[in-house]
Short mmCIF file of C-alpha atoms and ligand atoms in Angstrom, two decimals:
data_model
loop_
_atom_site.label_atom_id
_atom_site.label_comp_id
_atom_site.label_asym_id
_atom_site.label_seq_id
_atom_site.Cartn_x
_atom_site.Cartn_y
_atom_site.Cartn_z
CA MET A 254 -1.37 19.86 -0.32
CA THR A 255 -0.86 16.69 -2.35
CA ILE A 256 -3.01 15.33 -5.15
CA PHE A 257 -2.47 11.57 -5.53
CA VAL A 258 -2.98 10.29 -9.07
CA LEU A 259 -2.82 6.55 -9.83
CA THR A 260 -2.56 5.59 -13.49
CA GLY A 261 -3.00 2.26 -15.24
CA ALA A 262 -2.72 0.86 -18.76
CA GLY A 263 -5.79 2.80 -19.93
CA ILE A 264 -3.87 6.09 -19.94
CA SER A 265 -1.45 4.66 -22.52
CA ALA A 266 -4.12 2.89 -24.61
CA GLU A 267 -4.56 5.84 -27.01
CA SER A 268 -0.78 5.86 -27.51
CA GLY A 269 -1.20 2.44 -29.06
CA LEU A 270 -0.02 0.37 -26.08
CA GLY A 271 -2.41 -2.46 -25.24
CA THR A 272 -4.11 -2.82 -21.90
CA PHE A 273 -4.20 -6.13 -20.04
CA ARG A 274 -7.81 -7.11 -19.39
CA ASP A 275 -9.81 -5.38 -22.09
CA PRO A 276 -10.95 -7.49 -25.05
CA GLY A 277 -7.75 -8.18 -27.02
CA GLY A 278 -5.69 -7.21 -23.99
CA LEU A 279 -2.28 -8.68 -23.26
CA TRP A 280 -3.43 -11.18 -20.64
CA ARG A 281 -6.28 -12.21 -22.95
CA ARG A 282 -3.68 -13.24 -25.54
CA PHE A 283 -0.79 -14.41 -23.39
CA ASP A 284 -0.61 -16.41 -20.16
CA PRO A 285 1.01 -14.12 -17.55
CA MET A 286 2.03 -17.20 -15.52
CA ARG A 287 4.20 -18.27 -18.47
CA LEU A 288 5.71 -14.84 -19.15
CA ALA A 289 5.49 -12.57 -16.12
CA THR A 290 6.77 -14.54 -13.10
CA PRO A 291 10.28 -15.27 -11.76
CA GLU A 292 9.55 -18.99 -12.25
CA ALA A 293 8.72 -18.37 -15.93
CA PHE A 294 12.04 -16.54 -16.36
CA ALA A 295 13.93 -19.39 -14.72
CA ARG A 296 12.07 -21.98 -16.84
CA GLU A 297 11.97 -20.26 -20.25
CA PRO A 298 14.17 -17.12 -20.24
CA GLU A 299 14.23 -16.83 -24.04
CA GLU A 300 10.39 -16.77 -24.18
CA VAL A 301 10.28 -14.10 -21.50
CA HIS A 302 12.99 -12.03 -23.22
CA ALA A 303 11.17 -12.26 -26.56
CA PHE A 304 7.89 -11.12 -24.95
CA TYR A 305 9.44 -8.14 -23.17
CA ASN A 306 11.66 -7.19 -26.14
CA LEU A 307 8.48 -6.88 -28.21
CA ARG A 308 6.82 -4.77 -25.51
CA ARG A 309 9.95 -2.60 -25.20
CA GLN A 310 9.93 -2.00 -28.95
CA GLY A 311 6.24 -1.05 -28.75
CA VAL A 312 7.01 1.52 -26.06
CA ARG A 313 9.88 2.98 -28.10
CA GLU A 314 7.55 3.39 -31.09
CA ALA A 315 4.71 4.90 -29.02
CA ALA A 316 4.31 8.57 -28.19
CA PRO A 317 2.82 10.16 -25.07
CA ASN A 318 -0.76 11.37 -25.54
CA ALA A 319 -2.79 14.36 -24.33
CA ALA A 320 -3.59 12.63 -21.04
CA HIS A 321 0.10 12.16 -20.17
CA ALA A 322 0.75 15.79 -21.19
CA ALA A 323 -2.10 17.07 -19.02
CA LEU A 324 -0.66 15.34 -15.94
CA ALA A 325 2.77 16.85 -16.67
CA ARG A 326 1.07 20.26 -16.85
CA LEU A 327 -0.74 19.59 -13.57
CA GLU A 328 2.53 18.65 -11.84
CA ALA A 329 4.24 21.89 -12.98
CA SER A 330 1.25 24.11 -12.09
CA LEU A 331 0.89 22.59 -8.62
CA ALA A 332 4.64 22.90 -7.96
CA ALA A 333 4.48 26.59 -8.94
CA ARG A 334 1.91 26.98 -6.14
CA GLY A 335 3.94 25.02 -3.60
CA ARG A 336 1.71 21.98 -3.97
CA ARG A 337 2.52 18.43 -5.05
CA LEU A 338 1.24 15.93 -7.58
CA PHE A 339 2.16 12.41 -6.46
CA LEU A 340 1.99 10.47 -9.74
CA CYS A 341 1.97 6.73 -9.03
CA THR A 342 1.77 4.51 -12.08
CA GLN A 343 1.22 0.77 -12.47
CA ASN A 344 2.53 1.16 -16.03
CA VAL A 345 6.04 0.11 -16.98
CA ASP A 346 6.22 2.38 -20.03
CA ASP A 347 8.04 5.74 -19.93
CA LEU A 348 5.30 7.84 -21.52
CA HIS A 349 4.71 9.93 -18.38
CA GLU A 350 8.39 10.91 -18.34
CA ARG A 351 8.46 11.56 -22.10
CA ALA A 352 5.41 13.82 -21.69
CA GLY A 353 7.38 15.90 -19.19
CA SER A 354 6.39 14.50 -15.79
CA ARG A 355 9.43 14.99 -13.56
CA THR A 356 8.57 12.67 -10.66
CA VAL A 357 6.91 9.36 -11.49
CA THR A 358 6.60 6.49 -8.99
CA HIS A 359 6.65 3.21 -10.95
CA MET A 360 5.21 0.68 -8.50
CA HIS A 361 5.50 -2.12 -11.07
CA GLY A 362 8.98 -1.17 -12.28
CA GLU A 363 10.17 0.11 -15.65
CA LEU A 364 10.33 -1.78 -18.93
CA MET A 365 13.03 0.60 -20.26
CA ARG A 366 15.41 -0.56 -17.50
CA ALA A 367 17.21 -3.88 -17.05
CA ARG A 368 18.44 -5.55 -13.86
CA CYS A 369 21.12 -8.21 -13.32
CA THR A 370 19.84 -11.20 -11.32
CA ALA A 371 23.43 -11.97 -10.32
CA CYS A 372 24.62 -8.65 -8.86
CA GLY A 373 21.39 -6.64 -8.72
CA ALA A 374 22.73 -3.70 -10.76
CA ALA A 375 19.93 -1.94 -12.69
CA ARG A 376 20.12 0.72 -15.38
CA ASP A 377 18.26 2.33 -18.29
CA TRP A 378 18.03 -0.17 -21.14
CA ALA A 379 16.25 0.39 -24.47
CA GLU A 380 17.86 -2.45 -26.44
CA PRO A 381 16.65 -6.08 -26.67
CA LEU A 382 17.77 -8.40 -23.87
CA SER A 383 18.95 -11.99 -24.41
CA LEU A 384 20.82 -14.72 -22.57
CA ASP A 385 23.98 -13.37 -24.23
CA THR A 386 23.51 -9.93 -22.72
CA ALA A 387 26.38 -9.28 -20.33
CA CYS A 388 25.76 -7.28 -17.16
CA PRO A 389 27.73 -4.02 -17.54
CA ALA A 390 28.50 -4.10 -13.81
CA CYS A 391 29.56 -7.70 -13.11
CA GLY A 392 30.03 -9.03 -16.66
CA ARG A 393 27.91 -12.14 -16.11
CA ARG A 394 25.74 -13.32 -19.02
CA GLY A 395 22.33 -14.98 -18.87
CA GLY A 396 20.98 -13.08 -15.92
CA MET A 397 19.82 -9.73 -17.29
CA ARG A 398 16.03 -9.30 -16.87
CA PRO A 399 13.53 -6.52 -17.45
CA ASP A 400 13.42 -4.29 -14.33
CA VAL A 401 9.67 -4.84 -13.92
CA VAL A 402 7.69 -6.37 -11.03
CA TRP A 403 6.38 -9.81 -11.97
CA PHE A 404 3.43 -11.63 -10.42
CA GLY A 405 4.50 -12.94 -7.04
CA GLU A 406 7.03 -10.12 -6.52
CA MET A 407 6.63 -7.15 -4.19
CA PRO A 408 5.48 -3.85 -5.75
CA LEU A 409 7.99 -1.00 -5.34
CA HIS A 410 8.02 2.27 -3.38
CA LEU A 411 5.20 1.22 -1.02
CA GLU A 412 6.49 3.42 1.84
CA ALA A 413 6.49 6.56 -0.34
CA ILE A 414 3.05 5.60 -1.65
CA ASP A 415 1.68 5.15 1.89
CA ALA A 416 3.09 8.52 2.97
CA ALA A 417 1.60 10.29 -0.06
CA LEU A 418 -1.79 8.65 0.50
CA ASP A 419 -1.74 9.79 4.13
CA GLU A 420 -1.30 13.45 3.15
CA ALA A 421 -3.43 13.50 -0.01
CA ALA A 422 -6.23 16.06 -0.35
CA LEU A 423 -7.63 14.24 -3.41
CA PHE A 424 -7.23 10.71 -4.84
CA VAL A 425 -7.71 10.15 -8.58
CA ALA A 426 -7.46 6.85 -10.48
CA ILE A 427 -7.04 6.99 -14.25
CA GLY A 428 -7.23 4.08 -16.71
CA THR A 429 -7.09 1.17 -14.31
CA SER A 430 -9.47 -1.76 -13.91
CA GLY A 431 -9.00 -1.98 -10.14
CA ALA A 432 -8.21 -5.67 -10.56
CA VAL A 433 -4.71 -5.83 -9.04
CA TYR A 434 -3.72 -5.12 -5.44
CA PRO A 435 -2.25 -3.22 -3.66
CA ALA A 436 -3.09 -0.46 -6.20
CA ALA A 437 -6.76 -1.50 -6.31
CA GLY A 438 -6.95 -0.95 -2.54
CA PHE A 439 -5.77 2.67 -2.61
CA VAL A 440 -9.27 4.08 -3.17
CA ALA A 441 -10.66 2.28 -0.11
CA ARG A 442 -7.80 3.67 1.98
CA ALA A 443 -8.47 7.18 0.70
CA ARG A 444 -12.20 6.84 1.49
CA ALA A 445 -11.47 5.54 4.97
CA ALA A 446 -9.33 8.65 5.54
CA GLY A 447 -12.12 10.91 4.29
CA ILE A 448 -10.19 11.91 1.15
CA PRO A 449 -12.35 12.79 -1.90
CA THR A 450 -11.95 10.19 -4.66
CA HIS A 451 -12.47 10.49 -8.42
CA GLU A 452 -12.28 7.82 -11.15
CA ILE A 453 -11.45 8.56 -14.80
CA ASN A 454 -11.85 5.50 -17.00
CA LEU A 455 -13.33 4.31 -20.26
CA ALA A 456 -15.89 2.31 -18.29
CA PRO A 457 -16.64 1.74 -14.58
CA SER A 458 -13.77 -0.25 -13.00
CA ASP A 459 -14.08 -3.13 -10.53
CA THR A 460 -13.84 -0.54 -7.73
CA ALA A 461 -16.13 2.07 -9.33
CA GLY A 462 -18.56 1.89 -6.41
CA LEU A 463 -15.90 3.25 -4.04
CA PHE A 464 -15.37 6.54 -5.87
CA ASP A 465 -17.24 9.71 -4.87
CA THR A 466 -17.32 10.99 -8.45
CA ALA A 467 -16.31 9.67 -11.88
CA THR A 468 -15.76 10.68 -15.49
CA TYR A 469 -16.14 7.94 -18.10
CA GLY A 470 -14.63 8.37 -21.55
CA PRO A 471 -11.29 8.26 -23.36
CA ALA A 472 -8.40 9.51 -21.22
CA THR A 473 -7.15 11.89 -23.92
CA ARG A 474 -10.39 13.85 -23.51
CA ALA A 475 -11.31 13.25 -19.86
CA VAL A 476 -7.88 13.88 -18.30
CA PRO A 477 -7.18 17.31 -19.86
CA ASP A 478 -10.73 18.40 -18.89
CA PHE A 479 -10.14 17.15 -15.34
CA VAL A 480 -6.78 18.92 -15.08
CA GLU A 481 -8.31 22.19 -16.30
CA SER A 482 -11.03 21.91 -13.63
CA ILE A 483 -8.44 21.25 -10.92
CA LEU A 484 -6.29 24.18 -12.04
CA ARG A 485 -9.32 26.49 -12.07
CA GLU A 486 -10.08 25.38 -8.51
CA VAL A 487 -6.47 25.70 -7.34
CA SER A 488 -5.91 29.13 -8.92
CA GLY A 489 -9.24 30.30 -7.51
CA SER A 490 -8.23 29.33 -3.96
N1 LIG B 139 -9.12 5.82 -21.70
C1 LIG B 139 -9.37 5.57 -20.39
N2 LIG B 139 -9.44 4.31 -19.87
C2 LIG B 139 -9.22 3.29 -20.72
C3 LIG B 139 -8.96 3.48 -22.10
C4 LIG B 139 -8.91 4.81 -22.58
N3 LIG B 139 -8.66 5.10 -23.86
N4 LIG B 139 -8.81 2.26 -22.67
C5 LIG B 139 -8.97 1.35 -21.69
N5 LIG B 139 -9.22 1.97 -20.52
C6 LIG B 139 -9.46 1.35 -19.21
C7 LIG B 139 -10.24 0.06 -19.27
O1 LIG B 139 -11.64 0.32 -19.16
C8 LIG B 139 -9.72 -0.70 -18.04
O2 LIG B 139 -10.55 -0.47 -16.90
O3 LIG B 139 -8.20 1.01 -18.67
C9 LIG B 139 -8.35 -0.09 -17.78
C10 LIG B 139 -7.20 -1.05 -18.04
O4 LIG B 139 -7.31 -2.11 -17.12
P1 LIG B 139 -6.22 -3.27 -17.15
O5 LIG B 139 -6.03 -3.75 -18.53
O6 LIG B 139 -6.57 -4.24 -16.07
O7 LIG B 139 -4.85 -2.51 -16.75
P2 LIG B 139 -4.37 -2.07 -15.31
O8 LIG B 139 -5.53 -1.72 -14.44
O9 LIG B 139 -3.32 -1.05 -15.51
O10 LIG B 139 -3.68 -3.41 -14.75
C11 LIG B 139 -3.05 -3.32 -13.50
O11 LIG B 139 -2.19 -5.56 -13.77
O12 LIG B 139 -1.20 -7.25 -14.94
C12 LIG B 139 -0.98 -6.23 -14.08
O13 LIG B 139 1.13 -5.23 -13.93
C13 LIG B 139 -0.05 -5.22 -14.69
O14 LIG B 139 0.09 -2.89 -14.08
C14 LIG B 139 -0.80 -3.89 -14.53
C15 LIG B 139 -1.84 -4.22 -13.48
#
């Protein structure tokens, strides 16, 4: 039995990492078309590097919160019962991993990794990137980029996501506005397959009407409560 959990920026908000579309959010302050597209990187690589170096530093200084920890606990408890948590995140931070989650599917890539546009080699990368950064694999400079999915690029791991959705017994979305596809379409797919759906968010998302049930409030309170209720149910069965 698989529980499919989709997370968005809201789960990291109480760790001090900004969301995108809330008041004061990243895309309210910066133009994503100038900072988060392959064309932007080709046109103004230094601007893009500066933007992502700042975000990378923010992630390094942030700590996982109780919501991340609760999902790590859920993953371990389900595994102990021969069940699976499929944790799919739109986030590019590494807070799920630092909270102890062992398997995290980053459909929008990972900020703490860098990829060479010349040879394609990608690896963990916590330091700032610049045009002088040489690719450790091919030695070329000027082509190292954050290993994240930009607007106009294909999200990652879609086959694994499809397979997990097909076998899910429950679909839960946490801290996402439901504004960006394909992630925003997962709840409709779950409903069409008769899978129970639950939303945990600070406020109703754009797709709130598609969820069977919902809990609205800060993730650091709502997610641990939700995990406890799931574990009571699972241990009772
Ligand atoms: N607890 C729970 N939910 C919260 C909290 C909180 N403390 N703070 C904010 N939220 C909710 C907001 O109500 C909002 O619905 O988190 C959601 C964040 O929405 P967005 O800022 O749109 O972030 P997200 O849904 O993750 O964006 C999806 O868009 O730009 C792309 O690649 C980017 O992965 C991102 C994708």
